[in-house]
Amino acid sequence: MFILGRCIWPGVLVVFFASISLPSFGAAMDDKLLVRLSSAAPMLDKTVLESAFAASRCAVSNGIDMPERLAVIDFSKPSREKRMWIFDLEKGELLLKDLVAHGENSGNFRSTSFSNVEGSHQSSIGLFQARESYYGKHGYALRLDGLEPGINDHARQRAIVIHGADYVDESWVSKYGRIGRSHGCPAVDNDVIKQVVDNLKGGQLVFKYYPDQEWLHSSGFLNCNNRTVAAHADRAGDQG
């Protein structure tokens, strides 16, 4: 890319060009990057990572801005285990692996039930786009927009956000065999909330996985149904 510039002295005009290199994110969503991510997170189930990658690649190919980072949450794992991974997609590196909570009505030690309904106090699955950071009753937090109609697209009106919580801590695992539960938000340890929010805000992607067969077969992102994805990508962009 070339930038045209001008310097003006009395009676003299100098025109110059500067060449700058910008990362080609569109070309980065390829199998080589998937291999690098898999190597960076060997404890992340390959099926889960491949699903997150496929959904993200489909979103980008249908108009979602290419993310710099991707968070993957595997709700098929019990909450006592670290089940959230955050990747740097430009470098193909793992930035963070940590605990994350599920909703109190999604299950006890494991999450098994999910909802898109306000007041359900259940987690929701699928592909999300992280939006703006803010300070609320839980402190520093991050709003999420669900990108999948009927699956998670009520996330904003449900106030499903990423926030810190004192019940997301290894001490809870030692005492109760699990961490605490939220009202549906993917709450994280207070010690990492700033890192999580600052890495994901501004349009990064968040993928929450569970082997729900209906969702796996119907998701426009997982099956890259161009018509469904494109239509929703337009609506998601309007939310700001």
PDB file of C-alpha atoms in Angstrom:
ATOM      1  CA  MET A   1       0.000   0.000   0.000  1.00  0.00           C
ATOM      2  CA  PHE A   2       1.339   3.470  -0.835  1.00  0.00           C
ATOM      3  CA  ILE A   3       0.668   6.678   1.037  1.00  0.00           C
ATOM      4  CA  LEU A   4       1.007   9.977  -0.792  1.00  0.00           C
ATOM      5  CA  GLY A   5       2.534  12.787   1.254  1.00  0.00           C
ATOM      6  CA  ARG A   6       3.586  16.392   0.721  1.00  0.00           C
ATOM      7  CA  CYS A   7       6.133  18.704   2.305  1.00  0.00           C
ATOM      8  CA  ILE A   8       5.953  22.377   1.456  1.00  0.00           C
ATOM      9  CA  TRP A   9       8.726  24.960   1.794  1.00  0.00           C
ATOM     10  CA  PRO A  10       8.513  28.490   0.417  1.00  0.00           C
ATOM     11  CA  GLY A  11       8.306  28.052  -3.321  1.00  0.00           C
ATOM     12  CA  VAL A  12       9.052  24.310  -3.169  1.00  0.00           C
ATOM     13  CA  LEU A  13       6.685  21.339  -3.280  1.00  0.00           C
ATOM     14  CA  VAL A  14       8.097  17.901  -2.576  1.00  0.00           C
ATOM     15  CA  VAL A  15       5.886  14.876  -3.210  1.00  0.00           C
ATOM     16  CA  PHE A  16       6.867  11.511  -1.751  1.00  0.00           C
ATOM     17  CA  PHE A  17       5.530   8.001  -1.406  1.00  0.00           C
ATOM     18  CA  ALA A  18       5.870   5.761   1.621  1.00  0.00           C
ATOM     19  CA  SER A  19       5.400   2.036   1.388  1.00  0.00           C
ATOM     20  CA  ILE A  20       3.869   0.288   4.383  1.00  0.00           C
ATOM     21  CA  SER A  21       3.028  -3.354   4.934  1.00  0.00           C
ATOM     22  CA  LEU A  22      -0.313  -4.404   6.353  1.00  0.00           C
ATOM     23  CA  PRO A  23      -1.043  -7.948   7.534  1.00  0.00           C
ATOM     24  CA  SER A  24      -3.121  -9.974   5.101  1.00  0.00           C
ATOM     25  CA  PHE A  25      -5.595 -11.383   7.621  1.00  0.00           C
ATOM     26  CA  GLY A  26      -7.877 -12.816   4.964  1.00  0.00           C
ATOM     27  CA  ALA A  27      -5.185 -15.204   3.816  1.00  0.00           C
ATOM     28  CA  ALA A  28      -4.357 -16.152   7.426  1.00  0.00           C
ATOM     29  CA  MET A  29      -7.474 -18.278   7.966  1.00  0.00           C
ATOM     30  CA  ASP A  30      -5.952 -21.342   6.370  1.00  0.00           C
ATOM     31  CA  ASP A  31      -5.012 -24.864   7.393  1.00  0.00           C
ATOM     32  CA  LYS A  32      -1.473 -23.798   8.317  1.00  0.00           C
ATOM     33  CA  LEU A  33      -2.823 -21.465  10.970  1.00  0.00           C
ATOM     34  CA  LEU A  34      -5.128 -24.203  12.271  1.00  0.00           C
ATOM     35  CA  VAL A  35      -2.124 -26.506  12.700  1.00  0.00           C
ATOM     36  CA  ARG A  36      -0.242 -23.803  14.588  1.00  0.00           C
ATOM     37  CA  LEU A  37      -3.170 -23.200  16.923  1.00  0.00           C
ATOM     38  CA  SER A  38      -3.541 -26.912  17.558  1.00  0.00           C
ATOM     39  CA  SER A  39       0.156 -27.180  18.426  1.00  0.00           C
ATOM     40  CA  ALA A  40      -0.118 -24.183  20.740  1.00  0.00           C
ATOM     41  CA  ALA A  41      -3.012 -25.756  22.674  1.00  0.00           C
ATOM     42  CA  PRO A  42      -2.534 -29.544  22.710  1.00  0.00           C
ATOM     43  CA  MET A  43      -5.100 -30.004  25.503  1.00  0.00           C
ATOM     44  CA  LEU A  44      -7.857 -28.377  23.454  1.00  0.00           C
ATOM     45  CA  ASP A  45      -9.929 -31.065  21.747  1.00  0.00           C
ATOM     46  CA  LYS A  46      -9.186 -30.938  18.024  1.00  0.00           C
ATOM     47  CA  THR A  47     -12.863 -31.264  17.142  1.00  0.00           C
ATOM     48  CA  VAL A  48     -13.647 -28.203  19.249  1.00  0.00           C
ATOM     49  CA  LEU A  49     -10.798 -26.172  17.760  1.00  0.00           C
ATOM     50  CA  GLU A  50     -11.679 -27.222  14.220  1.00  0.00           C
ATOM     51  CA  SER A  51     -15.303 -26.193  14.825  1.00  0.00           C
ATOM     52  CA  ALA A  52     -14.249 -22.798  16.194  1.00  0.00           C
ATOM     53  CA  PHE A  53     -11.878 -22.257  13.283  1.00  0.00           C
ATOM     54  CA  ALA A  54     -14.436 -23.297  10.670  1.00  0.00           C
ATOM     55  CA  ALA A  55     -17.090 -21.016  12.162  1.00  0.00           C
ATOM     56  CA  SER A  56     -14.665 -18.103  12.303  1.00  0.00           C
ATOM     57  CA  ARG A  57     -13.458 -18.634   8.753  1.00  0.00           C
ATOM     58  CA  CYS A  58     -17.040 -18.797   7.532  1.00  0.00           C
ATOM     59  CA  ALA A  59     -17.905 -15.578   9.370  1.00  0.00           C
ATOM     60  CA  VAL A  60     -14.952 -13.770   7.814  1.00  0.00           C
ATOM     61  CA  SER A  61     -15.794 -15.043   4.342  1.00  0.00           C
ATOM     62  CA  ASN A  62     -19.301 -13.638   4.787  1.00  0.00           C
ATOM     63  CA  GLY A  63     -18.458 -10.116   5.848  1.00  0.00           C
ATOM     64  CA  ILE A  64     -17.381 -10.238   9.496  1.00  0.00           C
ATOM     65  CA  ASP A  65     -14.146  -8.301  10.007  1.00  0.00           C
ATOM     66  CA  MET A  66     -11.148 -10.576  10.303  1.00  0.00           C
ATOM     67  CA  PRO A  67     -10.378 -10.907  14.035  1.00  0.00           C
ATOM     68  CA  GLU A  68      -6.918 -10.556  15.484  1.00  0.00           C
ATOM     69  CA  ARG A  69      -7.794 -12.915  18.316  1.00  0.00           C
ATOM     70  CA  LEU A  70     -10.146 -15.823  18.959  1.00  0.00           C
ATOM     71  CA  ALA A  71     -11.484 -17.165  22.248  1.00  0.00           C
ATOM     72  CA  VAL A  72     -12.629 -20.787  22.422  1.00  0.00           C
ATOM     73  CA  ILE A  73     -14.721 -22.090  25.317  1.00  0.00           C
ATOM     74  CA  ASP A  74     -15.361 -25.826  25.580  1.00  0.00           C
ATOM     75  CA  PHE A  75     -18.497 -26.276  27.675  1.00  0.00           C
ATOM     76  CA  SER A  76     -18.272 -30.039  27.285  1.00  0.00           C
ATOM     77  CA  LYS A  77     -15.530 -30.001  29.934  1.00  0.00           C
ATOM     78  CA  PRO A  78     -16.366 -29.734  33.660  1.00  0.00           C
ATOM     79  CA  SER A  79     -15.977 -26.302  35.219  1.00  0.00           C
ATOM     80  CA  ARG A  80     -13.152 -27.444  37.496  1.00  0.00           C
ATOM     81  CA  GLU A  81     -10.921 -27.641  34.410  1.00  0.00           C
ATOM     82  CA  LYS A  82      -9.449 -24.761  32.460  1.00  0.00           C
ATOM     83  CA  ARG A  83     -11.701 -24.685  29.423  1.00  0.00           C
ATOM     84  CA  MET A  84     -11.160 -21.255  27.875  1.00  0.00           C
ATOM     85  CA  TRP A  85      -8.381 -20.569  25.377  1.00  0.00           C
ATOM     86  CA  ILE A  86      -7.530 -17.214  23.783  1.00  0.00           C
ATOM     87  CA  PHE A  87      -5.428 -17.243  20.618  1.00  0.00           C
ATOM     88  CA  ASP A  88      -3.481 -14.587  18.760  1.00  0.00           C
ATOM     89  CA  LEU A  89      -4.424 -15.339  15.157  1.00  0.00           C
ATOM     90  CA  GLU A  90      -1.739 -13.157  13.619  1.00  0.00           C
ATOM     91  CA  LYS A  91       1.045 -14.960  15.463  1.00  0.00           C
ATOM     92  CA  GLY A  92      -0.651 -18.339  15.794  1.00  0.00           C
ATOM     93  CA  GLU A  93       0.035 -18.339  19.522  1.00  0.00           C
ATOM     94  CA  LEU A  94      -1.877 -19.146  22.697  1.00  0.00           C
ATOM     95  CA  LEU A  95      -2.295 -16.074  24.904  1.00  0.00           C
ATOM     96  CA  LEU A  96      -4.280 -17.515  27.792  1.00  0.00           C
ATOM     97  CA  LYS A  97      -5.827 -20.715  29.107  1.00  0.00           C
ATOM     98  CA  ASP A  98      -8.051 -20.382  32.160  1.00  0.00           C
ATOM     99  CA  LEU A  99     -11.237 -21.204  34.040  1.00  0.00           C
ATOM    100  CA  VAL A 100     -14.634 -19.952  32.882  1.00  0.00           C
ATOM    101  CA  ALA A 101     -18.068 -20.264  34.479  1.00  0.00           C
ATOM    102  CA  HIS A 102     -21.383 -21.435  33.035  1.00  0.00           C
ATOM    103  CA  GLY A 103     -24.915 -20.436  34.015  1.00  0.00           C
ATOM    104  CA  GLU A 104     -26.448 -21.802  37.188  1.00  0.00           C
ATOM    105  CA  ASN A 105     -29.317 -23.433  35.272  1.00  0.00           C
ATOM    106  CA  SER A 106     -27.014 -24.980  32.688  1.00  0.00           C
ATOM    107  CA  GLY A 107     -25.772 -27.595  35.104  1.00  0.00           C
ATOM    108  CA  ASN A 108     -23.824 -28.198  38.294  1.00  0.00           C
ATOM    109  CA  PHE A 109     -20.332 -29.596  37.719  1.00  0.00           C
ATOM    110  CA  ARG A 110     -20.919 -29.713  33.968  1.00  0.00           C
ATOM    111  CA  SER A 111     -23.008 -27.588  31.657  1.00  0.00           C
ATOM    112  CA  THR A 112     -25.581 -29.608  29.737  1.00  0.00           C
ATOM    113  CA  SER A 113     -28.463 -27.211  29.050  1.00  0.00           C
ATOM    114  CA  PHE A 114     -28.295 -23.985  27.029  1.00  0.00           C
ATOM    115  CA  SER A 115     -30.687 -21.212  26.198  1.00  0.00           C
ATOM    116  CA  ASN A 116     -31.184 -18.014  24.224  1.00  0.00           C
ATOM    117  CA  VAL A 117     -34.022 -16.884  26.515  1.00  0.00           C
ATOM    118  CA  GLU A 118     -33.793 -13.882  28.815  1.00  0.00           C
ATOM    119  CA  GLY A 119     -34.078 -14.838  32.477  1.00  0.00           C
ATOM    120  CA  SER A 120     -33.153 -18.492  31.886  1.00  0.00           C
ATOM    121  CA  HIS A 121     -29.844 -18.137  33.768  1.00  0.00           C
ATOM    122  CA  GLN A 122     -28.401 -20.575  31.255  1.00  0.00           C
ATOM    123  CA  SER A 123     -25.331 -20.221  29.068  1.00  0.00           C
ATOM    124  CA  SER A 124     -25.650 -20.070  25.319  1.00  0.00           C
ATOM    125  CA  ILE A 125     -23.394 -21.635  22.721  1.00  0.00           C
ATOM    126  CA  GLY A 126     -22.214 -20.728  19.233  1.00  0.00           C
ATOM    127  CA  LEU A 127     -20.259 -17.869  17.681  1.00  0.00           C
ATOM    128  CA  PHE A 128     -20.192 -14.407  19.253  1.00  0.00           C
ATOM    129  CA  GLN A 129     -18.470 -11.143  18.478  1.00  0.00           C
ATOM    130  CA  ALA A 130     -16.926  -9.279  21.405  1.00  0.00           C
ATOM    131  CA  ARG A 131     -17.839  -5.609  21.340  1.00  0.00           C
ATOM    132  CA  GLU A 132     -17.276  -2.736  23.759  1.00  0.00           C
ATOM    133  CA  SER A 133     -15.710  -2.813  27.190  1.00  0.00           C
ATOM    134  CA  TYR A 134     -17.402  -0.999  30.079  1.00  0.00           C
ATOM    135  CA  TYR A 135     -17.484  -0.701  33.853  1.00  0.00           C
ATOM    136  CA  GLY A 136     -20.584  -2.154  35.508  1.00  0.00           C
ATOM    137  CA  LYS A 137     -21.703  -3.846  38.722  1.00  0.00           C
ATOM    138  CA  HIS A 138     -19.063  -6.551  38.190  1.00  0.00           C
ATOM    139  CA  GLY A 139     -16.335  -4.047  37.387  1.00  0.00           C
ATOM    140  CA  TYR A 140     -14.477  -4.143  34.080  1.00  0.00           C
ATOM    141  CA  ALA A 141     -16.506  -6.204  31.596  1.00  0.00           C
ATOM    142  CA  LEU A 142     -17.083  -6.914  27.918  1.00  0.00           C
ATOM    143  CA  ARG A 143     -20.331  -6.998  25.951  1.00  0.00           C
ATOM    144  CA  LEU A 144     -21.017  -9.827  23.514  1.00  0.00           C
ATOM    145  CA  ASP A 145     -23.222  -9.958  20.444  1.00  0.00           C
ATOM    146  CA  GLY A 146     -24.470 -13.407  19.474  1.00  0.00           C
ATOM    147  CA  LEU A 147     -24.184 -14.027  15.742  1.00  0.00           C
ATOM    148  CA  GLU A 148     -26.403 -17.116  15.444  1.00  0.00           C
ATOM    149  CA  PRO A 149     -30.169 -16.531  15.036  1.00  0.00           C
ATOM    150  CA  GLY A 150     -32.218 -18.516  17.517  1.00  0.00           C
ATOM    151  CA  ILE A 151     -29.096 -19.801  19.267  1.00  0.00           C
ATOM    152  CA  ASN A 152     -27.419 -16.807  20.883  1.00  0.00           C
ATOM    153  CA  ASP A 153     -28.645 -13.634  19.171  1.00  0.00           C
ATOM    154  CA  HIS A 154     -30.379 -12.424  22.344  1.00  0.00           C
ATOM    155  CA  ALA A 155     -27.056 -12.208  24.169  1.00  0.00           C
ATOM    156  CA  ARG A 156     -26.994  -8.417  24.338  1.00  0.00           C
ATOM    157  CA  GLN A 157     -30.556  -8.027  25.631  1.00  0.00           C
ATOM    158  CA  ARG A 158     -29.856 -10.827  28.123  1.00  0.00           C
ATOM    159  CA  ALA A 159     -26.742  -8.919  29.286  1.00  0.00           C
ATOM    160  CA  ILE A 160     -24.553 -11.940  28.559  1.00  0.00           C
ATOM    161  CA  VAL A 161     -21.109 -10.419  29.100  1.00  0.00           C
ATOM    162  CA  ILE A 162     -17.632 -11.474  30.111  1.00  0.00           C
ATOM    163  CA  HIS A 163     -16.920 -10.247  33.645  1.00  0.00           C
ATOM    164  CA  GLY A 164     -14.741 -11.144  36.569  1.00  0.00           C
ATOM    165  CA  ALA A 165     -16.048 -13.099  39.561  1.00  0.00           C
ATOM    166  CA  ASP A 166     -14.525 -14.211  42.846  1.00  0.00           C
ATOM    167  CA  TYR A 167     -16.179 -17.618  42.453  1.00  0.00           C
ATOM    168  CA  VAL A 168     -14.063 -18.384  39.381  1.00  0.00           C
ATOM    169  CA  ASP A 169     -11.001 -19.454  41.300  1.00  0.00           C
ATOM    170  CA  GLU A 170      -8.969 -22.579  42.028  1.00  0.00           C
ATOM    171  CA  SER A 171      -9.898 -22.287  45.706  1.00  0.00           C
ATOM    172  CA  TRP A 172     -13.509 -23.074  44.760  1.00  0.00           C
ATOM    173  CA  VAL A 173     -12.360 -26.181  42.922  1.00  0.00           C
ATOM    174  CA  SER A 174     -10.433 -27.354  45.996  1.00  0.00           C
ATOM    175  CA  LYS A 175     -13.422 -26.750  48.262  1.00  0.00           C
ATOM    176  CA  TYR A 176     -16.412 -27.713  46.080  1.00  0.00           C
ATOM    177  CA  GLY A 177     -15.007 -29.684  43.179  1.00  0.00           C
ATOM    178  CA  ARG A 178     -16.156 -26.970  40.760  1.00  0.00           C
ATOM    179  CA  ILE A 179     -16.131 -23.206  40.378  1.00  0.00           C
ATOM    180  CA  GLY A 180     -19.197 -21.075  41.039  1.00  0.00           C
ATOM    181  CA  ARG A 181     -21.903 -20.410  38.465  1.00  0.00           C
ATOM    182  CA  SER A 182     -23.186 -17.246  36.854  1.00  0.00           C
ATOM    183  CA  HIS A 183     -26.559 -16.066  35.530  1.00  0.00           C
ATOM    184  CA  GLY A 184     -25.468 -17.183  32.074  1.00  0.00           C
ATOM    185  CA  CYS A 185     -22.340 -15.091  31.594  1.00  0.00           C
ATOM    186  CA  PRO A 186     -18.949 -16.653  30.826  1.00  0.00           C
ATOM    187  CA  ALA A 187     -17.423 -15.210  33.998  1.00  0.00           C
ATOM    188  CA  VAL A 188     -13.668 -15.477  34.506  1.00  0.00           C
ATOM    189  CA  ASP A 189     -11.137 -15.093  37.314  1.00  0.00           C
ATOM    190  CA  ASN A 190     -10.771 -11.507  38.544  1.00  0.00           C
ATOM    191  CA  ASP A 191      -7.018 -11.885  38.117  1.00  0.00           C
ATOM    192  CA  VAL A 192      -7.355 -12.266  34.334  1.00  0.00           C
ATOM    193  CA  ILE A 193     -10.418 -10.156  33.497  1.00  0.00           C
ATOM    194  CA  LYS A 194      -8.376  -7.184  32.270  1.00  0.00           C
ATOM    195  CA  GLN A 195      -6.274  -9.421  30.045  1.00  0.00           C
ATOM    196  CA  VAL A 196      -9.366 -11.144  28.664  1.00  0.00           C
ATOM    197  CA  VAL A 197     -11.309  -7.946  27.975  1.00  0.00           C
ATOM    198  CA  ASP A 198      -8.393  -6.035  26.475  1.00  0.00           C
ATOM    199  CA  ASN A 199      -7.560  -8.911  24.139  1.00  0.00           C
ATOM    200  CA  LEU A 200     -11.125  -9.461  22.941  1.00  0.00           C
ATOM    201  CA  LYS A 201     -12.819  -6.063  22.818  1.00  0.00           C
ATOM    202  CA  GLY A 202     -13.419  -4.317  19.532  1.00  0.00           C
ATOM    203  CA  GLY A 203     -14.700  -7.137  17.359  1.00  0.00           C
ATOM    204  CA  GLN A 204     -12.756 -10.286  18.236  1.00  0.00           C
ATOM    205  CA  LEU A 205     -14.572 -13.623  18.014  1.00  0.00           C
ATOM    206  CA  VAL A 206     -15.698 -15.867  20.868  1.00  0.00           C
ATOM    207  CA  PHE A 207     -16.790 -19.444  20.185  1.00  0.00           C
ATOM    208  CA  LYS A 208     -18.601 -21.515  22.813  1.00  0.00           C
ATOM    209  CA  TYR A 209     -18.805 -25.219  22.087  1.00  0.00           C
ATOM    210  CA  TYR A 210     -21.010 -28.043  23.271  1.00  0.00           C
ATOM    211  CA  PRO A 211     -21.823 -31.216  21.282  1.00  0.00           C
ATOM    212  CA  ASP A 212     -25.472 -30.288  20.836  1.00  0.00           C
ATOM    213  CA  GLN A 213     -26.459 -32.255  17.741  1.00  0.00           C
ATOM    214  CA  GLU A 214     -29.215 -29.912  16.613  1.00  0.00           C
ATOM    215  CA  TRP A 215     -26.892 -26.912  16.726  1.00  0.00           C
ATOM    216  CA  LEU A 216     -24.010 -28.794  15.102  1.00  0.00           C
ATOM    217  CA  HIS A 217     -26.207 -29.673  12.126  1.00  0.00           C
ATOM    218  CA  SER A 218     -28.137 -26.400  11.845  1.00  0.00           C
ATOM    219  CA  SER A 219     -25.519 -23.722  12.535  1.00  0.00           C
ATOM    220  CA  GLY A 220     -24.950 -21.567   9.476  1.00  0.00           C
ATOM    221  CA  PHE A 221     -21.379 -20.902  10.602  1.00  0.00           C
ATOM    222  CA  LEU A 222     -20.457 -24.518  11.218  1.00  0.00           C
ATOM    223  CA  ASN A 223     -22.020 -25.565   7.931  1.00  0.00           C
ATOM    224  CA  CYS A 224     -21.239 -22.281   6.179  1.00  0.00           C
ATOM    225  CA  ASN A 225     -24.708 -21.619   4.885  1.00  0.00           C
ATOM    226  CA  ASN A 226     -23.838 -18.431   3.012  1.00  0.00           C
ATOM    227  CA  ARG A 227     -27.369 -17.066   2.835  1.00  0.00           C
ATOM    228  CA  THR A 228     -28.024 -17.389   6.562  1.00  0.00           C
ATOM    229  CA  VAL A 229     -24.613 -16.124   7.608  1.00  0.00           C
ATOM    230  CA  ALA A 230     -24.563 -13.129   5.292  1.00  0.00           C
ATOM    231  CA  ALA A 231     -28.004 -11.983   6.375  1.00  0.00           C
ATOM    232  CA  HIS A 232     -27.058 -12.133  10.035  1.00  0.00           C
ATOM    233  CA  ALA A 233     -23.667 -10.540   9.506  1.00  0.00           C
ATOM    234  CA  ASP A 234     -25.463  -7.429   8.266  1.00  0.00           C
ATOM    235  CA  ARG A 235     -27.691  -7.308  11.334  1.00  0.00           C
ATOM    236  CA  ALA A 236     -24.771  -7.844  13.713  1.00  0.00           C
ATOM    237  CA  GLY A 237     -22.884  -4.958  12.165  1.00  0.00           C
ATOM    238  CA  ASP A 238     -25.811  -2.624  12.822  1.00  0.00           C
ATOM    239  CA  GLN A 239     -25.675  -3.257  16.576  1.00  0.00           C
ATOM    240  CA  GLY A 240     -22.388  -1.372  16.938  1.00  0.00           C
TER     241      GLY A 240
END
